[in-house]
Each structure stands twice: as C-alpha cells, then as structure tokens.
Amino acid sequence: VLTQSIAAAGAAAMFPLVSIADDSSALKLEPYVDNDYNFKLSVPSSFTTTQQKLSGRRKGVFFTDENSKDGSGNIDTLGFIAYTPMRDDFTSLSSFGSVDEVGQSTILPKSELAGNPEDSKMLSAVSKNNAYFFDYVAKPIVPTDPGSSAYKTGQMTKELEPVHFRTIFTLLPSKDANVAGLTLVTITFQTTEAKYGGLKTSFDEIISSYGKA
C-alpha cells in the first residue's frame, strides 16, 4: 500500500550497501511544470500522479510506480513534492541553517523512527541554485499493519529494508495572491537500496532537471 511508503518517506524527509549501476531499469521521463511556484522537473511518464491536501495548509503531489512493490505489497519506488507554507521570518534557506545542519537535523530520520544510527547515512549534501540537494540512505521503521500476527503479539513497529532517497529542499514564492510569505518545497524520489543501482541514472536525471519553469 502507498500509506507505508509515504510514511517512510515522511519520516526521513522531516525524516549502505554498494549497488552496481544497471541502465536496464532506466525510466522514460516527461516534464512536470508547477506554474504556481515557477519550477519544472522531469518525472517518470509511467508513474501515477496524484495530489492530496495535507494538514496545516500543506499539500502533496505524489508520483508512484504501481508496479514496483516490496515483499509486503508496499509501493517502494515513488516520488513526492510537499508544499509547506512558512512564517514571514523564513526569508531564505539560511533561516533553516546550513545545508549540513538541515541534513542532520531535518532530513535524516530521528529517534525511534531511525532505528540504529548506523542505518541512516548522508551520502551528499550540496547547496546550489538556491536549493539544498541531499542524497542519503535510511532504514525506516513504520507502524505494524493492524491485524497482522506481529501486531497481535504486541509488535507496534517494523523495520523496512534500506531505502535510498534523493531530496531537493527549497523556499519558493507562490504566484497565488492568497498565499502569503514563502513556501518550503521539498522534492523527494526514493526506492529501495537494492533497486537503486538500476535506477540511479534516472534519479540523477530527475534531480538535475530541477530548475525555473
């Protein structure tokens, strides 16, 4: 199900194994343009796109590969764009701290969501083009499925296999006059570390395609 996949991503964004590159899994990409926030991005044409309203005046756009699921039936290859309105005193990315500070304090999962500290690793944190770019691996912990045998025995959480994340973190103004101040726009694409080697080229293209519309 998509819920656990999003939960894992959310934990890591607000939350290694070495893979061998394999271009056989390269994805066909198509342009995605957000005219309200004036940015563009290439996304997989085979992914399903949905939009959801989230709590706190936030919204999310999700790109999911319905044919890519783990052993439990959860979608394991997906992307999302999260929009979070910020207070007026957040006027630039530096309001959150340096790229390294944001990576350690905000991007990597924490406490009970993180599992063992060695299971989460920041591979790259770069500041460029008025955005922070993160490449990291985490082993998320998510709630156990209600009704499962583990849940019935009192096991409230379960550990997922390592997940590889590529995230863009930026502040953008909206063209909508009803949206005051800047909005934190977080773009993330993720897959299991086991599949990342075959998708790395596509993920590189997705992240490098980000820019002004």
Short mmCIF file of C-alpha atoms in Angstrom, two decimals:
data_model
loop_
_atom_site.label_atom_id
_atom_site.label_comp_id
_atom_site.label_asym_id
_atom_site.label_seq_id
_atom_site.Cartn_x
_atom_site.Cartn_y
_atom_site.Cartn_z
CA VAL A 1 0.00 0.00 0.00
CA LEU A 2 1.08 3.58 -0.59
CA THR A 3 0.48 4.68 3.02
CA GLN A 4 3.54 2.97 4.49
CA SER A 5 5.74 4.09 1.61
CA ILE A 6 4.73 7.70 2.22
CA ALA A 7 5.14 7.25 5.98
CA ALA A 8 8.68 6.05 5.46
CA ALA A 9 9.46 8.98 3.16
CA GLY A 10 7.87 11.49 5.50
CA ALA A 11 9.82 10.18 8.46
CA ALA A 12 13.07 10.55 6.56
CA ALA A 13 12.32 13.88 4.97
CA MET A 14 11.01 15.58 8.06
CA PHE A 15 12.93 12.50 8.10
CA PRO A 16 24.90 1.05 2.78
CA LEU A 17 25.00 -1.23 0.58
CA VAL A 18 27.02 -0.75 -2.62
CA SER A 19 24.86 -1.18 -5.72
CA ILE A 20 26.14 -1.86 -9.22
CA ALA A 21 24.68 0.53 -11.80
CA ASP A 22 22.38 -1.11 -14.34
CA ASP A 23 20.83 1.07 -17.05
CA SER A 24 18.30 -1.66 -17.91
CA SER A 25 15.89 -0.09 -15.40
CA ALA A 26 16.18 3.43 -16.84
CA LEU A 27 12.86 5.28 -16.74
CA LYS A 28 11.32 7.31 -19.55
CA LEU A 29 10.88 10.85 -18.25
CA GLU A 30 8.43 13.64 -19.12
CA PRO A 31 8.27 17.29 -17.98
CA TYR A 32 6.31 18.31 -14.90
CA VAL A 33 5.74 22.06 -14.52
CA ASP A 34 4.43 23.87 -11.45
CA ASN A 35 3.28 27.23 -12.73
CA ASP A 36 2.20 28.46 -9.28
CA TYR A 37 5.74 28.15 -7.92
CA ASN A 38 7.53 28.56 -11.25
CA PHE A 39 9.66 25.40 -11.32
CA LYS A 40 9.98 22.38 -13.59
CA LEU A 41 11.09 18.82 -13.09
CA SER A 42 11.30 15.66 -15.18
CA VAL A 43 9.26 12.76 -13.77
CA PRO A 44 8.75 9.15 -14.93
CA SER A 45 5.98 9.01 -17.54
CA SER A 46 4.88 5.57 -16.32
CA PHE A 47 4.25 6.78 -12.75
CA THR A 48 0.76 7.64 -11.50
CA THR A 49 0.37 11.28 -10.39
CA THR A 50 -2.00 12.19 -7.55
CA GLN A 51 -2.48 15.28 -5.37
CA GLN A 52 -3.55 15.36 -1.73
CA LYS A 53 -4.37 18.08 0.76
CA LEU A 54 -2.40 17.59 3.97
CA SER A 55 -2.82 19.05 7.44
CA GLY A 56 -1.63 22.58 8.27
CA ARG A 57 -2.49 24.13 4.88
CA ARG A 58 0.02 21.81 3.23
CA LYS A 59 -0.39 19.84 0.04
CA GLY A 60 1.45 16.98 -1.63
CA VAL A 61 1.86 15.74 -5.18
CA PHE A 62 2.78 12.05 -5.43
CA PHE A 63 4.35 10.10 -8.29
CA THR A 64 4.05 6.34 -7.75
CA ASP A 65 5.18 3.27 -9.64
CA GLU A 66 2.22 0.97 -9.10
CA ASN A 67 4.19 -2.00 -10.48
CA SER A 68 7.09 -1.63 -8.06
CA LYS A 69 6.30 -3.27 -4.73
CA ASP A 70 8.22 -4.95 -1.95
CA GLY A 71 7.54 -8.36 -0.47
CA SER A 72 4.73 -6.94 1.67
CA GLY A 73 2.95 -5.34 -1.27
CA ASN A 74 4.02 -1.77 -0.42
CA ILE A 75 4.97 0.58 -3.26
CA ASP A 76 8.73 1.02 -2.92
CA THR A 77 9.62 3.35 -5.81
CA LEU A 78 7.97 6.76 -5.72
CA GLY A 79 8.40 10.50 -5.65
CA PHE A 80 6.59 13.34 -3.96
CA ILE A 81 6.54 17.11 -3.74
CA ALA A 82 5.50 18.55 -0.37
CA TYR A 83 4.42 22.19 -0.03
CA THR A 84 4.55 23.73 3.44
CA PRO A 85 3.69 27.45 3.99
CA MET A 86 6.25 29.16 6.22
CA ARG A 87 6.15 32.08 8.65
CA ASP A 88 7.19 35.50 7.38
CA ASP A 89 10.52 35.33 9.24
CA PHE A 90 11.68 32.47 6.99
CA THR A 91 13.07 34.58 4.16
CA SER A 92 15.83 32.31 2.80
CA LEU A 93 17.20 28.78 3.11
CA SER A 94 19.73 30.03 5.64
CA SER A 95 16.79 30.60 8.00
CA PHE A 96 16.82 26.80 8.46
CA GLY A 97 20.59 26.60 8.85
CA SER A 98 23.41 25.47 6.56
CA VAL A 99 22.96 22.56 4.18
CA ASP A 100 24.83 20.27 6.59
CA GLU A 101 22.75 21.43 9.57
CA VAL A 102 19.50 20.84 7.71
CA GLY A 103 20.72 17.44 6.56
CA GLN A 104 21.47 16.26 10.07
CA SER A 105 18.63 17.95 11.96
CA THR A 106 15.75 17.73 9.48
CA ILE A 107 16.42 15.32 6.63
CA LEU A 108 17.77 12.21 8.34
CA PRO A 109 15.21 10.29 10.47
CA LYS A 110 15.46 10.63 14.22
CA SER A 111 14.90 8.68 17.45
CA GLU A 112 12.51 5.73 17.23
CA LEU A 113 11.90 6.39 13.52
CA ALA A 114 15.56 5.97 12.69
CA GLY A 115 16.33 2.51 14.03
CA ASN A 116 20.05 2.02 14.62
CA PRO A 117 22.10 5.19 13.98
CA GLU A 118 24.35 3.35 11.53
CA ASP A 119 21.30 2.52 9.38
CA SER A 120 20.98 6.19 8.30
CA LYS A 121 23.77 7.78 6.29
CA MET A 122 24.05 11.11 4.48
CA LEU A 123 26.00 10.48 1.27
CA SER A 124 25.96 14.03 -0.10
CA ALA A 125 24.64 17.44 0.97
CA VAL A 126 25.13 20.27 -1.54
CA SER A 127 23.88 23.87 -1.70
CA LYS A 128 23.37 25.21 -5.23
CA ASN A 129 20.84 27.12 -7.34
CA ASN A 130 19.04 28.44 -4.24
CA ALA A 131 18.29 24.90 -3.08
CA TYR A 132 19.75 22.19 -0.86
CA PHE A 133 20.33 18.79 -2.51
CA PHE A 134 20.55 15.64 -0.39
CA ASP A 135 21.49 12.05 -1.25
CA TYR A 136 21.05 9.64 1.66
CA VAL A 137 20.18 6.12 2.75
CA ALA A 138 17.93 5.25 5.68
CA LYS A 139 16.35 2.13 7.14
CA PRO A 140 12.92 3.44 8.19
CA ILE A 141 10.72 2.00 10.91
CA VAL A 142 6.95 2.16 10.29
CA PRO A 143 3.86 1.09 12.24
CA THR A 144 2.99 -2.60 12.03
CA ASP A 145 -0.08 -3.42 9.96
CA PRO A 146 -3.14 -3.70 12.23
CA GLY A 147 -4.45 -7.24 12.14
CA SER A 148 -1.07 -8.77 11.33
CA SER A 149 0.33 -11.54 13.51
CA ALA A 150 3.15 -9.25 14.67
CA TYR A 151 0.65 -6.56 15.69
CA LYS A 152 -1.41 -9.09 17.64
CA THR A 153 1.68 -10.11 19.61
CA GLY A 154 2.34 -6.50 20.61
CA GLN A 155 4.92 -5.56 17.96
CA MET A 156 3.89 -1.99 17.12
CA THR A 157 6.61 -1.20 14.55
CA LYS A 158 8.60 -2.98 11.90
CA GLU A 159 11.85 -2.21 10.12
CA LEU A 160 11.87 -1.79 6.34
CA GLU A 161 14.76 -2.65 4.06
CA PRO A 162 17.24 0.19 3.36
CA VAL A 163 15.76 2.99 1.25
CA HIS A 164 17.74 5.40 -0.95
CA PHE A 165 16.45 8.99 -1.05
CA ARG A 166 17.25 11.94 -3.33
CA THR A 167 15.80 15.18 -1.97
CA ILE A 168 15.65 18.84 -3.02
CA PHE A 169 14.84 21.36 -0.26
CA THR A 170 14.00 24.94 -1.30
CA LEU A 171 11.92 28.03 -0.47
CA LEU A 172 9.75 29.48 -3.23
CA PRO A 173 7.17 32.27 -3.60
CA SER A 174 3.72 31.47 -4.93
CA LYS A 175 2.02 33.41 -7.73
CA ASP A 176 -1.22 32.92 -5.80
CA ALA A 177 -2.03 36.21 -4.05
CA ASN A 178 -3.78 34.25 -1.30
CA VAL A 179 -0.52 32.56 -0.28
CA ALA A 180 1.46 34.89 1.98
CA GLY A 181 5.18 34.52 2.52
CA LEU A 182 7.38 31.75 1.13
CA THR A 183 6.61 28.06 0.86
CA LEU A 184 9.00 25.25 1.74
CA VAL A 185 9.00 22.94 -1.29
CA THR A 186 10.54 19.53 -0.70
CA ILE A 187 11.01 17.21 -3.69
CA THR A 188 11.93 13.59 -2.94
CA PHE A 189 12.37 10.46 -5.06
CA GLN A 190 13.08 7.15 -3.38
CA THR A 191 13.50 3.45 -3.98
CA THR A 192 14.99 0.53 -2.10
CA GLU A 193 18.76 0.43 -1.92
CA ALA A 194 18.60 -2.93 -3.68
CA LYS A 195 16.91 -1.31 -6.72
CA TYR A 196 18.80 1.98 -6.63
CA GLY A 197 21.72 0.78 -8.78
CA GLY A 198 19.40 0.17 -11.70
CA LEU A 199 17.58 3.47 -11.23
CA LYS A 200 20.50 5.76 -10.34
CA THR A 201 20.83 7.18 -13.88
CA SER A 202 17.13 8.06 -13.95
CA PHE A 203 17.26 9.57 -10.46
CA ASP A 204 20.30 11.64 -11.49
CA GLU A 205 18.32 12.97 -14.48
CA ILE A 206 15.27 13.74 -12.35
CA ILE A 207 17.26 15.72 -9.78
CA SER A 208 19.39 17.56 -12.36
CA SER A 209 16.26 18.55 -14.33
CA TYR A 210 15.00 20.77 -11.48
CA GLY A 211 15.00 24.46 -12.39
CA LYS A 212 12.91 27.53 -13.10
CA ALA A 213 9.94 27.00 -15.41
#
